[in-house]
Amino acid sequence: FPEMLSNPRLIPAERIVNVVINQNVTLSCHSDSGSPPVRYTLFKHNQKVSTVNRTDLTPSLFNLTINSPSDVGEYKCKAENNITSGGKYSNSFNFTLLEPISKPVLSSPTSQARKGQNVTLSCLSENGSLPITYIFFKGRRSLSPPVKMQKREAAVIFLFMNSSSDFGTYKCRAENSFSNNTKYSNSFNFTLAEERSHSQPLIISLGLILLLLIVGLALTIRFFIIPSYKASE
């Protein structure tokens, strides 16, 4: 007797889930039970990609090329036979695109600091598949455990500039699951801000007072002493 199809299963034929740009992949769509012939249709984001007809219940294979990030999913397939009204739909499937990371940028709100001051350093790769792991360095010495970011956000560390050795050149390193893909940032330098001398404000104040005295003396001579002298002549 004619039998309705079971819901098909959509899986990668080579068990490949992580892909890179320009990679060829194959998706397999298969109903375990039902009367053939069977027509399988593959959809990507609800748009038809391809259709394959089978005279038996062997899996239908769809060959794809990952040309851009939009090609990683979401995929579904539909199985139809002569008695299955509307067809049966599979699970959805998404590939995970692995992209190489771009060179991270290391930055801080300030490049000058005083001893005893707290500062921050931020490290961010604008491109590359997540998650991305960041490590901060002072010279060749790592400053903290690796920081894994699940979102496209900068990793941030806080530094306390305690001594002269805390000033100098810093870098960060970024890496993700893309093979052989580790990138180092630009160098960032913290310099010691010049400490103002405590006598400097006093000198400026004395200078202003002296200037006011000179101006006052000049006005006194102009409006009081000179008119008095002329009147006595």
Short mmCIF file of C-alpha atoms in Angstrom, two decimals, residues 7-11 74-77 89-93:
data_model
loop_
_atom_site.label_atom_id
_atom_site.label_comp_id
_atom_site.label_asym_id
_atom_site.label_seq_id
_atom_site.Cartn_x
_atom_site.Cartn_y
_atom_site.Cartn_z
CA ASN A 7 10.04 13.78 8.05
CA PRO A 8 13.42 13.86 6.26
CA ARG A 9 16.72 14.41 8.02
CA LEU A 10 19.12 17.03 6.71
CA ILE A 11 22.77 16.48 7.61
CA GLU A 74 19.74 28.35 7.25
CA TYR A 75 19.03 25.23 5.17
CA LYS A 76 15.98 22.93 5.12
CA CYS A 77 14.74 20.24 2.78
CA TYR A 89 10.04 19.24 6.09
CA SER A 90 13.35 18.44 7.71
CA ASN A 91 15.16 19.98 10.61
CA SER A 92 17.03 23.22 9.85
CA PHE A 93 20.80 23.14 9.47
#
